[in-house]
Amino acid sequence: MTQIYNFSAGPAVLPKEVLQQAAADMLDWHGSGMSVMEMSHRGPEFISIYEAAVRDLRLLLNVPANYKILFLQGGGLGENAIVPMNLVGRVSASATTPAAIDFVHTGSWSGKSVKEAARYANVNVAASGEAGRFTSVPPQSEWKLTPGAAYLHLCTNETIDGVEYNFVPELGDDTPIVADMSSHILSRVIDVSKYGVIFGGAQKNIGPAGLTLVIVRDDLLGHALPICPSAFDWSIVAAHDSMYNTPPTYGIYIAGLVFAHVLRQGGVAAMEQRNIAKAELLYAALDADDFYQNRVEKDCRSRMNVPFYLRDETLNDKFLAGAKARGLLQLKGHKSVGGMRASIYNAMLIEGVQALVDYLNEFAGRK
Amino acid sequence: MTQIYNFSAGPAVLPKEVLQQAAADMLDWHGSGMSVMEMSHRGPEFISIYEAAVRDLRLLLNVPANYKILFLQGGGLGENAIVPMNLVGRVSASATTPAAIDFVHTGSWSGKSVKEAARYANVNVAASGEAGRFTSVPPQSEWKLTPGAAYLHLCTNETIDGVEYNFVPELGDDTPIVADMSSHILSRVIDVSKYGVIFGGAQKNIGPAGLTLVIVRDDLLGHALPICPSAFDWSIVAAHDSMYNTPPTYGIYIAGLVFAHVLRQGGVAAMEQRNIAKAELLYAALDADDFYQNRVEKDCRSRMNVPFYLRDETLNDKFLAGAKARGLLQLKGHKSVGGMRASIYNAMLIEGVQALVDYLNEFAGRK
């Protein structure tokens, strides 16, 4: 096997020991004679896999007892519709005007959320980083929030723009904060109790694409609109332990292996220390001179997704070809913003970041 | 490894060679140095996997050029809402009354479809097998169809009730037929051109849970209701080759391995002959005397899902324990109907059915 380092933004690199375990289990999980893919989701074998995954995730994020952990389908984009279908009924039921949802627009993903939510409610962009071309998180002092909003939606790490929140807003009222943490969940310590809902597609720090994680506070269940499909009604999903319909069983199994792996690595706090070290190493190489450029304000730079540009963009193809030849894969930036992007999720080892930094220095002709 | 035969209704048994290939590819797909789970869905490696899967499925089902093959998420239950969200706009846009959808109620799954569609349209049960406790498909001559209905919904194989259509209705107008084929797709030759939409969860004859297949005729695209999430709007999904959002990439990969396997086995016609032989073997053992009972009318019996009851139901636990001791797994019937159920999908070898028949005879004390 070629030694490669995979900087894909997602689906993304997984811990090698997780893949080794998955390969070993593929035809016969724990002597059952079955692959995990072949198990009834209602049988004792799969139930044990599910329960361990939920237990380990609760431990990793210190999820309070009054929050449910749900496994759904549809990814981040699906959830952008599923969230309002589940939450706008919280305030609009007795009102004569449609519910309002507040958004802070910090990049591509929060932008998609606004668009999708507009199907179900009045959307209010309380603050936007668009004028600055999404290079910072607008400070909370500038947010124009709607009194009585159904919720406030944040994308706490913008995968495409490389912008990450370094604070949790304190709203001073009971408006729930909904956070799309798709691309940085499990990468840093969070206080779940500060949020009403945390959601994310699995395919960055958790497991395979096709699995969506939702962590929701109990009092936010039970408000789904009549047009919300049963499969995506959080209260139905919660009442059936994510098995009202057949869940993505193999994705839950892989996620469970990842959760157990992160626990063995020392948990989220230990991952965060490694992620800080990896990000510092990479940003330092980008900042060393003006050969490369990351345009995000320093205190809003993502530790997970690092977009950068070559000063001379005519060298882009040469840069990517040289990277590939060294086993540094999937560095091309998102088509909407161009340039390069290195995603350095939990499963990216510091050795991979060092290999990239070595190449950055070499390509820039630095001594 | 224990030799077992897995009769789960789904997630269900997969071909052994598919699992062997998946295990071999797990850490390094085709020398790429990546697991399929780690690949960007927009990279050349995954695109080649996706294109092969679509091409092979088109070949297997002889899908006409004016039908799109889509990979979604949400399973059969999700699709029960997604179908009306995509199709009722076809007729209601200019009408003063809500669109109507016709259903033939043949068991548990078509019943769930009626309930879910009622969120979006007037639902009309054109015929029901409920009076006969879902032991037959009501003949088409008895169906009371609605003129101008948005579509007619059929569940052509009822997984829980073990009832399967042995005909395709000819409606005599242009009302599209939507068929939920979750539990018998690829098990028998079908004429796709007779249907407007064919859909199914993958976890019976196709691959892992979490992947949903939709085959839709081009003219039925473009009618989604404004409340339909982008992730589930077939026209958006079709326009982006199932990659508007991140698709369940690993599920598509496994499905592709299954499609290639079925082609090597001689295609769907060859699978159908084997399925006929397997079903005949099993039903003959159930019908041999009155020790066991399958209550479905003979010409409506499913070749895939065979529910049966012991005459003396006090022996149920003993029957299941004896089966398990012989490696005959997951034979307990669905909780809603009780009894037993043997699901004998494509990947169940006739040796497995023979082993079950041997046990049925032994347990019944037959010479």
XYZ file of C-alpha atoms in Angstrom:
734
model
C 0.000 0.000 0.000
C 1.218 3.501 -0.845
C 1.732 5.723 2.227
C -0.629 8.576 1.602
C -2.065 11.435 3.598
C -5.629 12.248 2.713
C -6.665 15.887 3.215
C -10.195 15.445 1.877
C -12.831 17.742 3.404
C -15.221 14.813 3.596
C -15.777 11.965 3.276
C -12.456 12.072 5.046
C -9.657 10.049 6.536
C -10.566 7.560 9.282
C -8.304 6.127 11.978
C -6.339 3.200 10.577
C -7.164 0.977 13.529
C -10.877 1.560 12.904
C -10.513 0.385 9.314
C -8.440 -2.596 10.403
C -11.140 -3.604 12.879
C -13.848 -3.157 10.227
C -11.934 -5.367 7.806
C -11.420 -8.036 10.460
C -15.112 -7.998 11.435
C -16.480 -7.868 7.888
C -17.520 -11.497 7.444
C -18.040 -12.456 11.060
C -18.709 -9.957 13.803
C -17.686 -11.359 17.207
C -18.324 -14.960 16.202
C -21.911 -14.262 15.166
C -21.289 -15.614 11.678
C -22.748 -12.360 10.308
C -21.393 -9.129 8.941
C -22.667 -6.066 10.791
C -24.317 -5.123 7.477
C -26.389 -8.324 7.633
C -27.780 -7.883 11.126
C -31.348 -7.004 11.909
C -31.370 -3.624 13.600
C -33.696 -5.138 16.202
C -31.470 -8.089 17.088
C -29.325 -8.271 20.241
C -26.057 -8.050 18.288
C -26.820 -4.739 16.643
C -28.546 -3.342 19.726
C -25.301 -3.893 21.632
C -23.377 -1.995 18.928
C -25.871 0.861 19.027
C -25.873 1.101 22.820
C -22.088 1.182 23.018
C -21.935 3.945 20.390
C -24.458 6.103 22.252
C -22.782 5.467 25.596
C -19.309 6.340 24.301
C -20.477 9.493 22.539
C -22.290 10.619 25.685
C -19.053 10.132 27.570
C -16.891 11.882 24.954
C -19.027 15.027 24.813
C -20.295 14.845 28.373
C -23.851 14.986 27.001
C -26.260 15.844 29.824
C -29.033 13.397 30.700
C -31.732 15.722 29.355
C -30.362 15.501 25.801
C -31.143 12.710 23.339
C -28.557 11.351 20.929
C -30.188 10.498 17.587
C -28.890 8.853 14.441
C -30.619 10.001 11.276
C -30.039 10.113 7.552
C -29.820 12.954 5.036
C -26.573 14.650 6.012
C -26.073 18.304 6.853
C -28.108 19.460 3.874
C -31.043 17.269 4.848
C -30.841 18.497 8.410
C -30.968 22.112 7.199
C -34.610 21.359 6.352
C -35.242 18.879 9.138
C -34.212 21.356 11.851
C -36.837 23.976 10.959
C -39.483 21.289 10.351
C -38.860 20.184 13.938
C -38.436 23.553 15.628
C -40.492 26.310 14.032
C -43.666 24.787 15.499
C -42.224 25.665 18.891
C -43.271 29.285 18.499
C -45.601 29.575 15.532
C -48.386 27.328 16.688
C -50.397 30.144 18.242
C -48.970 33.129 16.379
C -50.573 34.911 13.461
C -47.262 35.583 11.736
C -44.853 32.881 10.596
C -42.105 31.875 12.959
C -38.766 33.594 12.563
C -35.372 31.950 12.591
C -32.160 33.890 13.157
C -28.967 33.006 11.353
C -25.401 34.168 11.524
C -24.069 33.905 7.984
C -20.409 32.994 8.162
C -19.924 31.130 4.891
C -21.183 28.577 2.441
C -22.861 26.188 4.853
C -24.730 28.728 6.951
C -25.804 30.293 3.642
C -27.322 27.004 2.535
C -29.103 26.754 5.874
C -30.789 30.121 5.371
C -31.997 29.127 1.921
C -33.369 25.806 3.076
C -35.100 27.164 6.181
C -36.893 29.802 4.107
C -39.217 26.967 2.982
C -40.704 26.837 6.476
C -40.331 30.193 8.217
C -39.263 33.805 8.009
C -35.498 33.832 7.959
C -33.496 36.677 9.443
C -29.787 37.028 8.821
C -28.813 38.548 12.139
C -25.251 39.131 11.007
C -23.206 38.307 7.955
C -19.553 37.980 7.132
C -20.290 38.364 3.438
C -18.936 41.904 3.125
C -15.589 40.618 4.396
C -15.805 37.625 2.029
C -16.347 35.290 4.953
C -13.031 35.727 6.664
C -14.338 36.180 10.199
C -17.206 35.502 12.584
C -19.140 38.753 13.117
C -18.823 39.678 16.813
C -21.921 39.002 18.860
C -22.273 42.706 19.694
C -23.276 43.279 16.047
C -25.925 40.548 15.816
C -29.477 41.808 15.256
C -31.518 39.035 16.817
C -35.306 38.676 16.526
C -37.210 38.656 19.805
C -39.175 35.415 20.042
C -37.275 33.657 17.267
C -37.809 29.912 17.061
C -34.057 29.451 17.336
C -30.673 30.856 16.382
C -28.755 28.838 13.804
C -24.947 28.851 13.722
C -22.509 26.874 11.648
C -19.710 26.740 14.170
C -17.127 25.585 11.640
C -17.448 26.503 7.982
C -15.889 23.631 6.041
C -15.437 25.559 2.799
C -14.450 28.952 4.178
C -12.272 27.727 7.035
C -13.936 29.925 9.654
C -14.481 28.581 13.172
C -16.194 30.057 16.224
C -13.968 30.553 19.217
C -16.857 31.498 21.523
C -20.350 30.378 22.447
C -22.868 33.230 22.431
C -24.811 33.988 25.596
C -28.237 35.140 24.430
C -29.720 36.188 27.741
C -33.088 34.624 26.930
C -34.311 31.094 26.283
C -33.900 31.090 22.484
C -32.257 27.771 21.691
C -28.973 27.798 19.795
C -28.793 25.241 16.994
C -25.240 24.485 15.931
C -24.154 22.712 12.766
C -20.923 21.131 13.986
C -20.504 18.755 11.038
C -16.855 19.496 10.461
C -15.481 20.029 13.946
C -17.489 17.909 16.344
C -15.208 15.810 18.570
C -12.269 18.059 17.676
C -12.554 20.372 20.685
C -14.204 20.397 24.075
C -17.716 21.835 23.962
C -20.337 22.529 26.578
C -23.387 20.765 25.171
C -25.656 22.460 27.710
C -25.115 25.792 25.938
C -26.944 24.506 22.866
C -30.492 23.383 22.152
C -29.483 21.214 19.212
C -26.138 20.084 17.855
C -26.087 18.288 14.532
C -23.654 17.087 11.944
C -23.047 14.829 9.011
C -20.748 12.022 10.110
C -18.300 12.091 7.231
C -15.647 14.320 8.776
C -14.825 13.353 12.355
C -17.301 10.545 13.034
C -17.613 7.970 10.288
C -19.004 7.288 6.835
C -21.278 9.565 4.803
C -24.957 8.723 5.153
C -25.113 8.973 8.919
C -26.313 12.169 10.586
C -25.913 12.876 14.261
C -28.427 14.984 16.196
C -28.103 15.859 19.877
C -31.282 17.537 21.066
C -32.520 18.826 24.394
C -35.660 17.052 25.560
C -37.880 20.141 25.734
C -37.302 20.802 22.020
C -38.943 17.522 21.028
C -42.600 17.320 20.107
C -42.945 20.440 17.955
C -42.661 18.946 14.448
C -44.773 20.502 11.720
C -47.483 18.248 10.218
C -45.498 18.185 6.963
C -42.430 16.725 8.710
C -41.899 13.126 7.544
C -42.008 10.545 10.351
C -38.503 9.408 9.469
C -37.205 12.891 10.297
C -39.446 13.798 13.236
C -36.980 13.930 16.109
C -39.607 13.043 18.713
C -40.572 9.882 16.825
C -36.927 9.011 16.226
C -36.125 9.630 19.906
C -39.071 7.578 21.151
C -37.777 4.613 19.132
C -34.066 4.920 19.947
C -33.322 5.865 16.310
C -35.017 2.675 15.089
C -38.476 3.794 14.019
C -37.209 3.066 10.551
C -34.122 1.053 9.742
C -31.136 3.203 10.694
C -27.857 3.273 8.742
C -26.562 0.363 10.791
C -23.113 0.044 9.301
C -22.487 3.767 9.695
C -23.450 3.546 13.368
C -21.056 0.614 13.781
C -18.139 2.563 12.231
C -19.032 5.631 14.299
C -18.949 3.430 17.395
C -15.473 2.204 16.480
C -14.374 5.839 16.041
C -15.862 6.862 19.398
C -14.047 4.001 21.144
C -10.840 4.977 19.360
C -11.113 8.617 20.486
C -11.699 7.467 24.056
C -8.533 5.361 23.885
C -6.670 8.401 22.551
C -7.569 10.288 25.719
C -10.922 11.731 24.715
C -11.870 15.049 23.165
C -9.575 17.179 25.333
C -6.572 15.177 24.147
C -7.733 15.432 20.525
C -8.075 19.187 20.954
C -4.457 19.534 22.107
C -3.284 17.584 19.062
C -5.506 19.602 16.780
C -4.096 22.867 18.164
C -0.575 21.611 17.518
C -1.418 20.463 13.979
C -3.149 23.743 13.110
C -0.297 25.855 14.509
C 2.217 23.891 12.478
C 0.268 24.333 9.254
C -0.704 27.991 9.659
C 2.889 28.891 10.579
C 4.073 27.447 7.271
C 1.380 29.356 5.382
C 2.214 32.600 7.195
C 6.005 32.322 6.870
C 6.081 34.636 3.872
C 3.655 35.709 1.153
C 4.095 32.672 -1.114
C 0.884 31.243 0.379
C -2.083 33.029 1.820
C -4.834 32.104 4.237
C -7.280 34.999 4.307
C -9.187 34.225 7.499
C -8.678 36.472 10.511
C -6.338 34.723 12.902
C -8.726 34.314 15.804
C -11.402 32.817 13.515
C -9.196 30.330 11.690
C -10.492 26.801 11.632
C -8.392 24.081 13.196
C -10.027 21.565 10.876
C -10.282 23.111 7.411
C -7.444 25.264 6.151
C -8.092 26.942 2.803
C -5.111 28.651 1.222
C -4.063 30.264 -2.026
C -0.792 30.382 -3.881
C 0.289 33.971 -4.533
C 0.899 32.890 -8.109
C -2.198 30.906 -8.994
C -0.750 29.821 -12.331
C 1.261 27.346 -10.220
C -1.860 25.631 -8.854
C -1.717 22.584 -11.124
C 1.994 22.124 -10.561
C 1.467 22.384 -6.811
C -1.282 19.742 -6.838
C 0.660 17.382 -9.092
C 3.717 17.607 -6.863
C 1.591 17.021 -3.790
C -0.010 13.952 -5.305
C 3.384 12.563 -6.267
C 4.319 12.766 -2.570
C 1.092 11.039 -1.474
C -0.525 14.274 -0.252
C -4.033 13.802 -1.611
C -7.243 15.789 -2.125
C -5.753 19.246 -1.531
C -7.723 21.039 -4.227
C -10.004 23.744 -2.822
C -13.758 23.684 -3.112
C -14.889 24.679 -6.593
C -16.854 27.642 -5.205
C -13.756 29.322 -3.749
C -10.844 27.819 -5.687
C -7.321 27.566 -4.377
C -6.292 24.794 -2.010
C -7.712 23.319 1.154
C -6.147 21.007 3.697
C -8.628 19.359 6.031
C -6.862 18.106 9.113
C -9.523 16.276 11.074
C -8.942 14.181 14.187
C -7.763 11.207 12.124
C -5.063 13.221 10.339
C -1.842 12.472 12.172
C 0.669 15.228 12.845
C 3.051 13.263 10.610
C 0.693 14.040 7.733
C 0.642 17.738 8.553
C 4.441 17.710 8.828
C 4.669 16.048 5.396
C 2.450 18.769 3.974
C 4.483 21.509 5.675
C 7.691 20.018 4.292
C 6.188 20.124 0.832
C 4.893 23.674 1.290
C 8.382 24.796 2.231
C 10.014 22.891 -0.596
C 7.558 24.163 -3.204
C 8.048 27.734 -1.994
C 11.796 27.291 -2.360
C 12.379 28.007 1.313
C 15.662 26.970 2.857
C -16.560 -19.048 11.651
C -19.840 -20.760 12.455
C -21.773 -21.812 9.314
C -25.006 -19.953 9.678
C -27.959 -19.100 7.486
C -29.408 -15.688 8.136
C -33.137 -15.318 7.393
C -33.379 -11.683 8.547
C -35.990 -9.577 6.756
C -33.487 -6.754 6.565
C -30.810 -5.666 6.972
C -30.257 -9.065 5.411
C -27.713 -11.543 4.183
C -25.274 -10.340 1.506
C -23.314 -12.450 -0.983
C -20.202 -13.837 0.666
C -17.963 -12.764 -2.212
C -19.200 -9.181 -1.830
C -18.191 -9.153 1.823
C -14.830 -10.745 0.996
C -14.160 -8.030 -1.573
C -15.226 -5.323 0.890
C -12.857 -6.715 3.524
C -9.976 -6.884 1.033
C -10.602 -3.292 -0.152
C -11.145 -1.820 3.316
C -7.766 -0.146 3.860
C -6.714 0.350 0.274
C -9.129 0.459 -2.635
C -7.377 -0.461 -5.893
C -3.993 0.829 -4.755
C -5.363 4.286 -3.960
C -4.134 4.052 -0.381
C -7.647 5.006 0.751
C -10.678 3.191 2.033
C -13.803 3.829 -0.031
C -15.191 5.447 3.139
C -12.395 8.029 3.027
C -12.850 9.159 -0.573
C -14.283 12.487 -1.600
C -17.519 11.841 -3.448
C -16.253 14.273 -6.102
C -12.934 12.528 -6.715
C -12.201 10.313 -9.724
C -11.984 7.151 -7.617
C -15.470 7.422 -6.178
C -16.953 8.736 -9.419
C -15.768 5.534 -11.105
C -17.459 3.451 -8.383
C -20.684 5.416 -8.765
C -20.714 5.197 -12.557
C -20.135 1.449 -12.543
C -22.975 0.953 -10.054
C -25.420 2.983 -12.156
C -24.335 1.275 -15.375
C -24.682 -2.229 -13.907
C -28.074 -1.537 -12.369
C -29.320 -0.104 -15.654
C -28.190 -3.297 -17.343
C -29.681 -5.593 -14.695
C -33.147 -4.024 -14.810
C -32.988 -2.921 -18.440
C -33.795 0.610 -17.279
C -34.894 2.716 -20.281
C -32.891 5.822 -21.195
C -35.700 8.148 -20.101
C -35.458 7.008 -16.486
C -32.987 8.372 -13.933
C -31.361 6.179 -11.308
C -30.977 8.091 -8.035
C -29.323 7.233 -4.760
C -30.920 8.899 -1.751
C -31.157 8.482 1.998
C -34.049 7.901 4.368
C -35.117 4.366 3.506
C -38.582 3.220 2.524
C -40.225 5.168 5.330
C -38.506 8.363 4.291
C -39.485 7.789 0.690
C -43.133 7.371 1.726
C -43.049 11.124 2.396
C -40.548 12.032 -0.304
C -42.659 10.468 -3.077
C -45.733 12.636 -2.454
C -43.571 15.729 -1.868
C -42.187 15.148 -5.368
C -45.326 14.075 -7.183
C -48.477 15.696 -5.842
C -47.441 19.012 -7.414
C -47.851 17.268 -10.764
C -51.619 17.688 -10.622
C -52.517 20.081 -7.832
C -50.724 23.154 -9.081
C -53.736 24.473 -10.955
C -56.526 22.678 -9.117
C -58.694 24.131 -6.374
C -58.873 20.877 -4.437
C -55.861 19.065 -3.025
C -54.275 16.392 -5.150
C -55.432 12.824 -4.639
C -53.238 9.762 -4.374
C -54.588 6.246 -4.842
C -53.276 3.343 -2.802
C -53.821 -0.385 -2.831
C -53.531 -1.460 0.789
C -52.017 -4.928 0.870
C -50.290 -4.942 4.235
C -48.118 -3.143 6.731
C -45.905 -1.182 4.337
C -48.603 0.118 2.010
C -50.515 1.056 5.160
C -47.590 3.155 6.357
C -47.450 4.808 2.939
C -51.082 5.923 3.179
C -50.513 7.430 6.591
C -47.400 9.308 5.525
C -48.852 10.631 2.251
C -51.861 12.042 4.096
C -49.527 14.853 5.236
C -49.464 16.186 1.663
C -52.599 15.153 -0.228
C -55.984 13.491 -0.127
C -55.382 9.790 0.153
C -57.760 7.259 -1.339
C -57.512 3.586 -0.515
C -58.665 2.199 -3.854
C -58.692 -1.355 -2.557
C -57.715 -3.069 0.661
C -56.825 -6.565 1.704
C -57.537 -5.732 5.329
C -60.822 -7.653 5.573
C -58.918 -10.782 4.544
C -56.144 -9.914 7.026
C -53.754 -9.147 4.207
C -53.549 -12.583 2.675
C -54.006 -11.545 -0.961
C -53.690 -8.727 -3.474
C -57.188 -7.394 -4.275
C -57.828 -8.057 -7.994
C -57.567 -4.987 -10.176
C -61.217 -5.311 -11.190
C -62.152 -4.261 -7.642
C -59.944 -1.174 -7.438
C -61.805 2.133 -7.146
C -59.336 4.541 -8.687
C -59.626 8.339 -8.610
C -59.726 10.073 -11.999
C -56.865 12.533 -12.205
C -54.984 11.104 -9.239
C -51.396 12.287 -8.892
C -50.298 8.648 -8.910
C -51.165 5.137 -7.829
C -49.003 3.717 -5.050
C -48.391 -0.022 -4.755
C -46.146 -1.994 -2.440
C -45.413 -4.861 -4.782
C -43.967 -7.079 -2.065
C -45.131 -6.731 1.520
C -42.160 -7.672 3.679
C -44.149 -8.283 6.849
C -47.244 -9.913 5.381
C -45.514 -11.992 2.713
C -47.818 -10.859 -0.100
C -46.393 -10.253 -3.583
C -47.952 -8.968 -6.807
C -47.886 -11.397 -9.701
C -49.167 -8.814 -12.196
C -48.624 -5.214 -13.264
C -51.852 -3.241 -13.527
C -52.748 -1.604 -16.830
C -54.524 1.613 -15.908
C -55.634 2.739 -19.359
C -54.666 6.358 -18.682
C -51.445 8.189 -17.933
C -51.598 7.967 -14.125
C -48.098 6.954 -13.079
C -47.695 3.827 -10.999
C -45.302 4.218 -8.076
C -44.021 0.895 -6.767
C -42.280 0.293 -3.465
C -40.109 -2.684 -4.421
C -37.849 -2.532 -1.351
C -38.000 -6.220 -0.592
C -38.097 -7.842 -4.014
C -36.209 -5.625 -6.417
C -33.630 -7.631 -8.418
C -35.401 -10.855 -7.445
C -37.557 -11.109 -10.584
C -37.674 -9.662 -14.053
C -39.674 -6.434 -14.206
C -40.656 -4.105 -17.012
C -39.517 -0.735 -15.696
C -41.428 1.099 -18.432
C -44.720 0.072 -16.796
C -43.909 2.240 -13.776
C -43.463 5.948 -13.238
C -41.328 5.472 -10.142
C -39.731 2.439 -8.522
C -38.131 2.855 -5.127
C -36.697 0.789 -2.354
C -34.533 0.715 0.709
C -31.315 -1.117 -0.115
C -31.125 -3.374 2.894
C -32.782 -6.456 1.395
C -31.480 -7.272 -2.088
C -29.107 -4.386 -2.757
C -26.781 -3.501 0.084
C -26.551 -1.859 3.476
C -29.271 0.094 5.269
C -29.058 3.839 4.755
C -29.109 3.769 0.971
C -32.368 4.319 -0.911
C -32.796 3.626 -4.596
C -35.193 5.648 -6.750
C -35.783 5.003 -10.447
C -37.903 7.796 -11.913
C -39.199 8.631 -15.369
C -37.897 11.983 -16.625
C -41.295 13.624 -17.064
C -42.066 13.121 -13.363
C -39.179 15.344 -12.300
C -39.647 19.031 -11.591
C -42.879 18.922 -9.604
C -41.577 19.070 -6.033
C -43.608 21.015 -3.511
C -41.941 24.135 -2.054
C -41.729 22.352 1.306
C -39.672 19.496 -0.184
C -36.110 19.648 1.188
C -33.430 20.061 -1.494
C -31.767 16.859 -0.360
C -34.929 14.944 -1.282
C -36.044 16.850 -4.386
C -35.572 14.272 -7.130
C -34.994 16.872 -9.833
C -32.156 18.459 -7.851
C -30.721 15.040 -7.010
C -30.978 13.966 -10.664
C -29.386 17.159 -11.971
C -26.361 16.485 -9.745
C -25.987 12.745 -10.348
C -27.015 12.029 -6.736
C -24.227 14.302 -5.452
C -25.971 17.554 -4.633
C -25.247 16.613 -1.068
C -22.787 13.958 0.016
C -24.346 10.603 -0.874
C -23.973 7.462 1.263
C -20.787 6.575 -0.566
C -19.985 3.291 1.136
C -23.515 2.027 0.590
C -23.242 2.850 -3.113
C -19.942 0.970 -3.245
C -21.441 -2.149 -1.628
C -24.500 -1.916 -3.890
C -22.153 -1.770 -6.869
C -20.401 -4.936 -5.698
C -23.822 -6.616 -5.362
C -24.888 -5.497 -8.844
C -21.672 -6.872 -10.355
C -22.205 -10.106 -8.430
C -25.767 -10.510 -9.741
C -24.526 -9.911 -13.284
C -21.931 -12.652 -12.824
C -24.686 -14.942 -11.544
C -26.514 -14.540 -14.841
C -28.578 -11.434 -14.105
C -32.058 -10.992 -12.759
C -33.663 -13.729 -14.889
C -31.249 -16.282 -13.440
C -31.891 -14.996 -9.902
C -35.627 -15.326 -10.523
C -35.305 -18.998 -11.480
C -33.330 -19.677 -8.285
C -35.837 -17.721 -6.240
C -38.716 -19.734 -7.677
C -36.942 -22.971 -6.791
C -36.150 -21.758 -3.258
C -39.717 -20.583 -2.640
C -41.239 -23.803 -3.962
C -38.999 -25.852 -1.705
C -39.940 -23.862 1.387
C -43.686 -23.532 0.756
C -43.913 -27.275 -0.002
C -42.472 -28.027 3.428
C -44.906 -25.616 5.087
C -47.866 -27.084 3.171
C -46.972 -30.739 3.719
C -49.405 -31.057 6.620
C -51.021 -28.723 9.134
C -48.091 -28.549 11.555
C -47.132 -25.221 9.949
C -49.305 -22.673 8.257
C -48.718 -19.901 5.729
C -51.979 -18.003 5.391
C -51.372 -16.145 2.132
C -53.331 -17.177 -0.966
C -51.094 -19.308 -3.110
C -50.907 -17.042 -6.131
C -50.012 -14.039 -3.948
C -47.305 -15.686 -1.880
C -44.042 -13.811 -1.717
C -40.926 -15.488 -3.034
C -38.850 -13.313 -0.703
C -40.625 -13.176 2.672
C -42.332 -16.271 3.977
C -44.273 -15.768 7.208
C -45.536 -18.907 8.890
C -47.118 -20.053 12.110
C -46.797 -23.206 14.144
C -50.168 -24.859 14.697
C -49.208 -25.113 18.359
C -47.825 -21.683 19.139
C -46.700 -22.778 22.615
C -43.822 -24.425 20.730
C -42.574 -21.136 19.267
C -39.688 -20.642 21.683
C -38.593 -24.240 21.351
C -38.710 -23.939 17.566
C -36.579 -20.783 17.569
C -34.058 -22.202 20.038
C -33.647 -25.355 17.963
C -33.261 -23.300 14.805
C -30.605 -21.131 16.387
C -28.705 -24.188 17.591
C -28.546 -25.302 13.950
C -27.321 -21.893 12.753
C -30.716 -20.911 11.289
C -30.918 -17.309 12.474
C -33.437 -14.458 12.700
C -36.564 -16.547 12.026
C -38.792 -14.777 14.537
C -41.768 -13.083 12.866
C -42.365 -9.353 12.941
C -43.706 -8.245 16.301
C -46.889 -6.890 14.673
C -47.962 -10.295 13.329
C -46.085 -12.803 15.482
C -45.161 -16.306 14.377
C -42.132 -16.942 12.213
C -40.742 -15.437 9.039
C -38.072 -16.716 6.700
C -36.733 -14.098 4.317
C -35.026 -15.768 1.389
C -33.555 -12.932 -0.625
C -31.214 -13.302 -3.594
C -28.215 -13.851 -1.350
C -29.840 -16.767 0.504
C -28.454 -19.908 -1.092
C -30.720 -22.885 -1.749
C -28.517 -24.794 0.711
C -29.828 -22.456 3.387
C -33.437 -23.081 2.412
C -32.760 -26.830 2.364
C -31.267 -26.610 5.858
C -34.402 -24.804 7.037
C -36.652 -27.367 5.331
C -34.734 -30.203 6.954
C -35.270 -28.568 10.317
C -38.966 -27.905 9.635
C -39.429 -31.603 8.838
C -37.431 -32.733 11.844
C -39.244 -30.428 14.253
C -42.614 -31.561 12.909
C -41.580 -35.168 13.496
C -41.978 -36.033 9.828
C -40.297 -39.188 8.508
